[in-house]
Short mmCIF file of N, CA, C and O in Angstrom, two decimals:
data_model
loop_
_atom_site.label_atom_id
_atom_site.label_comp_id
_atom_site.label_asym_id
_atom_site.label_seq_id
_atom_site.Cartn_x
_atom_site.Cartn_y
_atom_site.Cartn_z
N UNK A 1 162.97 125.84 119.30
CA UNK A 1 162.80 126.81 118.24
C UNK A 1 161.39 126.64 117.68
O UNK A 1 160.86 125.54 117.77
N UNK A 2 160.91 127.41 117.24
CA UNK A 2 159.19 127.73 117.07
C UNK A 2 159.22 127.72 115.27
O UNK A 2 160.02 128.23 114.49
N UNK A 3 158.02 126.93 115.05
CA UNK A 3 158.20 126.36 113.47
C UNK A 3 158.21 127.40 112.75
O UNK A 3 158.06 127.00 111.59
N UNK A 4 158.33 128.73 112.77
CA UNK A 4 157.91 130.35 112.46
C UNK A 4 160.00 130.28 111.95
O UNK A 4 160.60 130.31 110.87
N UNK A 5 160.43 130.19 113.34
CA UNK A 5 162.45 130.28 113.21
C UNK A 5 162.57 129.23 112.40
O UNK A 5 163.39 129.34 111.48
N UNK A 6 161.93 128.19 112.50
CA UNK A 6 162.82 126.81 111.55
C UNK A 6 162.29 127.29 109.95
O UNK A 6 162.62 126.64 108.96
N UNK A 7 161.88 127.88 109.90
CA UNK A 7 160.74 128.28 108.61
C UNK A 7 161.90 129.53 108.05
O UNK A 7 162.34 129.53 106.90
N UNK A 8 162.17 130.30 108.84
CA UNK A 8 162.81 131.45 108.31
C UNK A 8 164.35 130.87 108.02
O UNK A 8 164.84 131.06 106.91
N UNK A 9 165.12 130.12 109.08
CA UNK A 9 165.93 129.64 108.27
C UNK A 9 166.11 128.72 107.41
O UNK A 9 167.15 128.80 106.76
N UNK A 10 165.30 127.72 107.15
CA UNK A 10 165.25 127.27 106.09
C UNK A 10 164.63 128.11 104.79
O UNK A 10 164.81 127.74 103.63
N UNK A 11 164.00 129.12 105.10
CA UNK A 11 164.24 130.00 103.72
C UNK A 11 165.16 130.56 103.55
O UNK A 11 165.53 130.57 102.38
N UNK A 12 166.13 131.40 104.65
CA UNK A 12 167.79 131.97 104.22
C UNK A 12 168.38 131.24 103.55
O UNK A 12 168.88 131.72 102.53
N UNK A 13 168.61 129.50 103.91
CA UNK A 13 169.24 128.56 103.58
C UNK A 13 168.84 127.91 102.22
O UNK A 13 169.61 127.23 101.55
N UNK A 14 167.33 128.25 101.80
CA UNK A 14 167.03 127.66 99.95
C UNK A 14 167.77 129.28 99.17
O UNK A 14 168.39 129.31 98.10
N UNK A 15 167.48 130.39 100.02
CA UNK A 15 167.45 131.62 98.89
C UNK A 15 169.63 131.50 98.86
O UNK A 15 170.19 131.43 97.77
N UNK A 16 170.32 131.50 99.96
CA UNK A 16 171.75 130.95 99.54
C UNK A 16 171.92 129.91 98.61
O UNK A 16 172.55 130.40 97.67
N UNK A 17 171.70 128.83 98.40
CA UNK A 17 171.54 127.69 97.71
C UNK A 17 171.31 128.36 96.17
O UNK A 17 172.08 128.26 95.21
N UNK A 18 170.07 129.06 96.21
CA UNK A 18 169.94 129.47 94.59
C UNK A 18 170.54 130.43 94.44
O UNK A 18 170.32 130.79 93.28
N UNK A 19 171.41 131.32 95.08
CA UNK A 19 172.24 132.28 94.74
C UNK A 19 173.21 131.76 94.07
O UNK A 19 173.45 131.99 92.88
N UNK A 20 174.20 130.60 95.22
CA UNK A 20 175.03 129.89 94.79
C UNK A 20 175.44 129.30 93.54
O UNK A 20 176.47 129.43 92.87
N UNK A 21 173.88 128.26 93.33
CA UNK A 21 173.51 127.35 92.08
C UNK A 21 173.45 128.57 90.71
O UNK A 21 174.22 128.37 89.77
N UNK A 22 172.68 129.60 90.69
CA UNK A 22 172.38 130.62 90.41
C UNK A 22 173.92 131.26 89.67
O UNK A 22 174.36 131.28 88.52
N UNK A 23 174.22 131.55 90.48
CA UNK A 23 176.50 131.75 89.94
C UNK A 23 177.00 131.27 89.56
O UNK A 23 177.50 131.69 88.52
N UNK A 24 177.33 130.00 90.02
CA UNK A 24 178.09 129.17 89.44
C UNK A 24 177.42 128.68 87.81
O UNK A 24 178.18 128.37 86.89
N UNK A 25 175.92 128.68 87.67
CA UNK A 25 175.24 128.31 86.33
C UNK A 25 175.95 129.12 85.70
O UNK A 25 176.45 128.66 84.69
N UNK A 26 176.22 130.41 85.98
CA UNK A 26 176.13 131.61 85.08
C UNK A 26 177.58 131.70 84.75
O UNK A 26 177.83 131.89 83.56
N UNK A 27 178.34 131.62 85.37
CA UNK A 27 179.69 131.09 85.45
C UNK A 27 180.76 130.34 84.70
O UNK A 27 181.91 130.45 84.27
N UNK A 28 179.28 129.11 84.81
CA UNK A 28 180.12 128.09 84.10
C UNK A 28 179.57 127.94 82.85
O UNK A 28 180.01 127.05 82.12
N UNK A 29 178.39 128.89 82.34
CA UNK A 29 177.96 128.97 80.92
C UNK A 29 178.95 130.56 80.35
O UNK A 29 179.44 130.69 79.23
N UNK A 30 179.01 131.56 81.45
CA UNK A 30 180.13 131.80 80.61
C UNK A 30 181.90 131.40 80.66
O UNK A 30 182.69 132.17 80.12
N UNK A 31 182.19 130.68 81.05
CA UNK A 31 183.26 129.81 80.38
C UNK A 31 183.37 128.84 79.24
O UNK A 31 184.37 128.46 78.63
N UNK A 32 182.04 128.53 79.08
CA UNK A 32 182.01 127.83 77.51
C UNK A 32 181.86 128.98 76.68
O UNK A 32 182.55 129.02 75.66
N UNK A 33 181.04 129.99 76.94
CA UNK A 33 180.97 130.61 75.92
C UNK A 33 182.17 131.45 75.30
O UNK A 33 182.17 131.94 74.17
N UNK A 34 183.82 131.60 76.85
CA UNK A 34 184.85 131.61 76.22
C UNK A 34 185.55 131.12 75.58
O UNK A 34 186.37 131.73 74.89
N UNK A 35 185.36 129.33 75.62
CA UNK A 35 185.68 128.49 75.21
C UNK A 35 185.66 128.23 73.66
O UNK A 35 186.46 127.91 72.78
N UNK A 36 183.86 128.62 73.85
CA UNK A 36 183.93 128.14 72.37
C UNK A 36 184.55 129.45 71.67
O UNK A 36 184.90 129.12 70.53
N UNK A 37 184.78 130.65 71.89
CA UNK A 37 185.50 131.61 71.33
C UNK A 37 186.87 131.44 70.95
O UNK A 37 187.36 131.38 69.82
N UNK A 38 187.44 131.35 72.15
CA UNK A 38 188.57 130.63 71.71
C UNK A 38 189.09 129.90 70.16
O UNK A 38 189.72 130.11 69.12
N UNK A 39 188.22 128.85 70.98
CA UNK A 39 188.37 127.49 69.89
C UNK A 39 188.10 128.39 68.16
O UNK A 39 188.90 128.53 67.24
N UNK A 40 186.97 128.74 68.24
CA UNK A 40 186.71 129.80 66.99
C UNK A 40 187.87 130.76 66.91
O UNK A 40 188.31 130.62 65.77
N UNK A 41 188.25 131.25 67.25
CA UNK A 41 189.48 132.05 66.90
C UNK A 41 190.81 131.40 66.55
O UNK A 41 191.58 131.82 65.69
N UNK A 42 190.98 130.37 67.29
CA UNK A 42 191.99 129.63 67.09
C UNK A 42 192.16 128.70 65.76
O UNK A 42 193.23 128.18 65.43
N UNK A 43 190.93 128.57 65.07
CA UNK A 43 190.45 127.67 64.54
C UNK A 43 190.15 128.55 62.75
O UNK A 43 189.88 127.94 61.71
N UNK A 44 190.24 129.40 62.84
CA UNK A 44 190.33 130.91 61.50
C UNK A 44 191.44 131.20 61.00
O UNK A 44 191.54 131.75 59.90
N UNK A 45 192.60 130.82 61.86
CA UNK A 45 193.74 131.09 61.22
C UNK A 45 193.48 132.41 60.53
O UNK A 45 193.27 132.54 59.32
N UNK A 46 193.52 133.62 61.68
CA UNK A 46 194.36 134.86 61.14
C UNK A 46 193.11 135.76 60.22
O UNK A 46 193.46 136.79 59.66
N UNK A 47 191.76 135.32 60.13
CA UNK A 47 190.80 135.99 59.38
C UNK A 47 190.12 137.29 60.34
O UNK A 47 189.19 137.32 61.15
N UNK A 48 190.56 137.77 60.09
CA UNK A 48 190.55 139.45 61.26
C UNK A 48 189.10 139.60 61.37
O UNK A 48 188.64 139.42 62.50
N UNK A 49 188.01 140.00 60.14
CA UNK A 49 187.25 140.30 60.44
C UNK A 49 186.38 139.53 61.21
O UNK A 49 185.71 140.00 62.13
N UNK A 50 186.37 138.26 60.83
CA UNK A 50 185.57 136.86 61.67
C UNK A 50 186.15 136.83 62.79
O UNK A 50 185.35 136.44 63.64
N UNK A 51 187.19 137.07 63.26
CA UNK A 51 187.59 136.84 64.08
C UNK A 51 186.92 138.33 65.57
O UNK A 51 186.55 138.38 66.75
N UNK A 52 187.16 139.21 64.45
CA UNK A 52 186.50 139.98 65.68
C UNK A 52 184.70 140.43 65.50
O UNK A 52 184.16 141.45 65.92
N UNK A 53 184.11 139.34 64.77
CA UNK A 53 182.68 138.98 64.89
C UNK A 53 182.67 138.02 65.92
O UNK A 53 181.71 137.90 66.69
N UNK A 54 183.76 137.27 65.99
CA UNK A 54 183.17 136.31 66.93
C UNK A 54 183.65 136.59 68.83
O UNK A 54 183.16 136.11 69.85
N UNK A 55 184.94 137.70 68.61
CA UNK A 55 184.88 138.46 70.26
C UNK A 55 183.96 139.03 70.63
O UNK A 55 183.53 139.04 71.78
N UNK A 56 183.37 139.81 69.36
CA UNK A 56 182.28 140.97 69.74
C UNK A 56 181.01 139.81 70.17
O UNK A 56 180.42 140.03 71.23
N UNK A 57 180.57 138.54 69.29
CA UNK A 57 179.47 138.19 69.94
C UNK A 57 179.74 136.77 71.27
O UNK A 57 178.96 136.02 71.86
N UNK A 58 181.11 136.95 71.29
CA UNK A 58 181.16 136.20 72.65
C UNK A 58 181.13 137.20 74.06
O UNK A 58 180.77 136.82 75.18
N UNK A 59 181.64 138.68 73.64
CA UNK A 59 181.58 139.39 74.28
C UNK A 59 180.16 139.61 75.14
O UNK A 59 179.89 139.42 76.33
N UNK A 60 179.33 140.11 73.96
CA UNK A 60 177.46 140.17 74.09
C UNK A 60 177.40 139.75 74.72
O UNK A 60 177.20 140.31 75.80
N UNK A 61 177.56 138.01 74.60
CA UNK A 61 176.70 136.90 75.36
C UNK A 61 177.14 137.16 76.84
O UNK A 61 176.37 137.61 77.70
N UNK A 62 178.40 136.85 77.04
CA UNK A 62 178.58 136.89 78.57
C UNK A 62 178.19 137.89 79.34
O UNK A 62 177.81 137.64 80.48
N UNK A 63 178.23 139.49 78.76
CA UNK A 63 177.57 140.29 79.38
C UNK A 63 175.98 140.03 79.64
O UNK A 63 175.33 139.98 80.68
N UNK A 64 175.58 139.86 78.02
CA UNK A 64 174.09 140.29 78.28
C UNK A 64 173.46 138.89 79.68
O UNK A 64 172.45 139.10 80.36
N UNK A 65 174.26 137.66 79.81
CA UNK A 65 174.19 136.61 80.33
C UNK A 65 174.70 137.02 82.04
O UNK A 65 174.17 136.16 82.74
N UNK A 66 175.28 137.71 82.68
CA UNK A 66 175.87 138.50 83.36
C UNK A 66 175.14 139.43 83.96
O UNK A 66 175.09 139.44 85.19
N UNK A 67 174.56 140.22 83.31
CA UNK A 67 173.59 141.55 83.43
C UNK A 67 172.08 141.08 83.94
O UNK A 67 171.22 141.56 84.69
N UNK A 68 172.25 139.55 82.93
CA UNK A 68 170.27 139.09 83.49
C UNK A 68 170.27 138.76 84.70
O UNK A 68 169.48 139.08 85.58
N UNK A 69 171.75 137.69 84.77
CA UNK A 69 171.35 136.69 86.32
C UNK A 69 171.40 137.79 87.49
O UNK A 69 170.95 137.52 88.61
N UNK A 70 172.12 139.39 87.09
CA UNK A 70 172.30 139.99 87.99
C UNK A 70 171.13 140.97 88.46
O UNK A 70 171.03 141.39 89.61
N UNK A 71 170.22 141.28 87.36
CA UNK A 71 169.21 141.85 87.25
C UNK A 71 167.82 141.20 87.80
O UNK A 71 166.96 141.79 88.45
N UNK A 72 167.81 139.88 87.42
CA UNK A 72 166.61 139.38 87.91
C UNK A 72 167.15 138.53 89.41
O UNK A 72 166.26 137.77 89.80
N UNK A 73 168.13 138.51 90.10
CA UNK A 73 168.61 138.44 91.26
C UNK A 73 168.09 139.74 92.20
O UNK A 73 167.38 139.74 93.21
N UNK A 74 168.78 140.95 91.43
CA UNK A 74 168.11 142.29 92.68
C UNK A 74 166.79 142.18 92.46
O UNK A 74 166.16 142.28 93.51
N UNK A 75 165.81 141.91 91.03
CA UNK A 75 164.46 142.39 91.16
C UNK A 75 163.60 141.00 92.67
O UNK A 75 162.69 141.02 93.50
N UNK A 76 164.47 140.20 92.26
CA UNK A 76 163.97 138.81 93.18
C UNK A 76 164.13 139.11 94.85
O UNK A 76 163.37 138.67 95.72
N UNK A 77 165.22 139.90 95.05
CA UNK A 77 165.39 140.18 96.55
C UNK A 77 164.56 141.51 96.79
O UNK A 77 163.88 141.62 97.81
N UNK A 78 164.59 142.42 95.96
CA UNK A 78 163.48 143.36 96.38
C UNK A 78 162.02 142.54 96.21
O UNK A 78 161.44 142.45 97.30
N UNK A 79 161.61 142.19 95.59
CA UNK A 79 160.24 141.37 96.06
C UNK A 79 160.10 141.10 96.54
O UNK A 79 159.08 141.60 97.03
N UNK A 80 160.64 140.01 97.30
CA UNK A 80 160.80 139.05 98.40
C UNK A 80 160.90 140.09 99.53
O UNK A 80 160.09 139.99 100.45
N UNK A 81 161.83 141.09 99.56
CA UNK A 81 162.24 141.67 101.06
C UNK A 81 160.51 142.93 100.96
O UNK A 81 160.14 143.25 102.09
N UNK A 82 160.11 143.20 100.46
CA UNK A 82 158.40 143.87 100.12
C UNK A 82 157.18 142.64 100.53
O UNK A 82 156.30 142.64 101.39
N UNK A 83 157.54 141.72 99.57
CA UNK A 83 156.62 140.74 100.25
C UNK A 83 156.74 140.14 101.83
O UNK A 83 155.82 139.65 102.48
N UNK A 84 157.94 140.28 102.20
CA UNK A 84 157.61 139.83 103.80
C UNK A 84 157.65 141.30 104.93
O UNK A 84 157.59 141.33 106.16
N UNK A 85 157.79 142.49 103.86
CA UNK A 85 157.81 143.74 104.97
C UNK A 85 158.69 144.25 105.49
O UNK A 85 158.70 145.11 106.37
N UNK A 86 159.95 143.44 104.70
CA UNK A 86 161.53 143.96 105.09
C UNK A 86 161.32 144.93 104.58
O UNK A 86 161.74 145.74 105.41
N UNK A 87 160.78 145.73 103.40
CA UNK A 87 161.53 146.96 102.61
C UNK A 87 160.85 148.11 103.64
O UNK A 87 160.12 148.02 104.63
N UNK A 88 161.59 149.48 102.75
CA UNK A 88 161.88 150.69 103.61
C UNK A 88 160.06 150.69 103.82
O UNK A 88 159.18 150.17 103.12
N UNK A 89 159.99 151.43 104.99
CA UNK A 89 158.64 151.95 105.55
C UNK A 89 158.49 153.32 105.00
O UNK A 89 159.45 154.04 104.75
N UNK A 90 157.32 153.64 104.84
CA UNK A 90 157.36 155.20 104.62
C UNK A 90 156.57 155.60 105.56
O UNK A 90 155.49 155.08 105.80
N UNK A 91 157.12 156.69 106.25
CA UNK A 91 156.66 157.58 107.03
C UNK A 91 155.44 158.85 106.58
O UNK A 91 155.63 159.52 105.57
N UNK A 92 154.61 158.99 107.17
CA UNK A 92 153.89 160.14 106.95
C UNK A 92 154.84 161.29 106.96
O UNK A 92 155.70 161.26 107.84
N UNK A 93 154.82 162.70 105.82
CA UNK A 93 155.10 163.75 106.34
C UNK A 93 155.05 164.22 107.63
O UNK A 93 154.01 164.16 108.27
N UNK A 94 156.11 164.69 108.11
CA UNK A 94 155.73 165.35 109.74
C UNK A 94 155.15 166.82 109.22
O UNK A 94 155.41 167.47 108.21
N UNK A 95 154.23 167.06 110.37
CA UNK A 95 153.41 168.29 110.05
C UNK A 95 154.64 169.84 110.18
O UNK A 95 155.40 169.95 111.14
N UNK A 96 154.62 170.57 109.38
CA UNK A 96 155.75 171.54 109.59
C UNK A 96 154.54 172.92 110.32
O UNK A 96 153.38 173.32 110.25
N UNK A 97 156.14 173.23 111.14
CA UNK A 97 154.94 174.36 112.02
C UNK A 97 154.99 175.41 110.90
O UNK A 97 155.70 175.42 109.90
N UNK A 98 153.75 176.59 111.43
CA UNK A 98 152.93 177.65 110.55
C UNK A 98 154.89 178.51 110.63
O UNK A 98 155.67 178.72 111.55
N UNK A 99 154.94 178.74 109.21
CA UNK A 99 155.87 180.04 109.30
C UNK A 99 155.50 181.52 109.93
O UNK A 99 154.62 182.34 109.68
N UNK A 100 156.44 181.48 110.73
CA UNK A 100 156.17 183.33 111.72
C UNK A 100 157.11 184.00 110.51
O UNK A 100 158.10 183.62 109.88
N UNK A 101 156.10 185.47 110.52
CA UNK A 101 156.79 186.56 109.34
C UNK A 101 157.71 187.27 110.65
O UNK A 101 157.31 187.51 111.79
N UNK A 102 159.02 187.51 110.10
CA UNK A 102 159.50 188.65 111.17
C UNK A 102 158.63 190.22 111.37
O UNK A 102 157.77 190.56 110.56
N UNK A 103 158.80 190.59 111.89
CA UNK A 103 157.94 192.01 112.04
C UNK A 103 159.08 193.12 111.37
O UNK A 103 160.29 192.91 111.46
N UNK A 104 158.54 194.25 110.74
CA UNK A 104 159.03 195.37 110.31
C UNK A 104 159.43 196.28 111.60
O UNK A 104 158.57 196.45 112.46
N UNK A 105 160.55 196.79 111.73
CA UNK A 105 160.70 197.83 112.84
C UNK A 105 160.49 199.32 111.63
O UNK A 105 160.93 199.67 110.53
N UNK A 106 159.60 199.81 112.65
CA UNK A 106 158.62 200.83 111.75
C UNK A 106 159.63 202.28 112.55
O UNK A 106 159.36 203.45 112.26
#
């Protein structure tokens, strides 16, 4: 195998790795952040409004926490697949032939 192949898969094999590492981070920070909701709710005994201050901003977090790793994941693979020349090619317009007028039958 030519150091060019050992090169390419060992980059498939770091960019899986940080996908992985990458998920599971995100994952397992939002499970604390259910956690600690929980615990806060559980822990109010029955105070409605606090209680749904603290769904609404456990809610936030995991999304807005959710939305980034997922966002700066696609912007990271479109770069990457541009920087090595994977992304789409663009083609020149093809030249369109001259339009023929029909003729008038006179």
């Amino acid at each position: 195998m030519s150091r060019d192949g050992a090169k390419a898969i060992g980059d498939v094999e770091l960019e899986k790795d940080r996908a992985r590492y990458g998920l599971l981070a995100v994952v397992v920070s939002n499970l604390a952040i259910a956690g600690v909701a929980i615990f806060g709710v559980w822990r109010l005994d029955g105070d409605k409004a606090v209680i749904v201050g603290v769904l609404t901003s456990a809610f936030t977090a995991v999304s807005s926490m959710t939305t980034a790793y997922l966002g700066i994941k696609a912007i990271s693979n479109t770069a990457r697949s541009i920087a090595l020349g994977d992304g789409p090619r663009r083609e020149p317009p093809a030249a369109t032939p001259p339009q023929i007028q029909p003729q008038r039958a006179e």
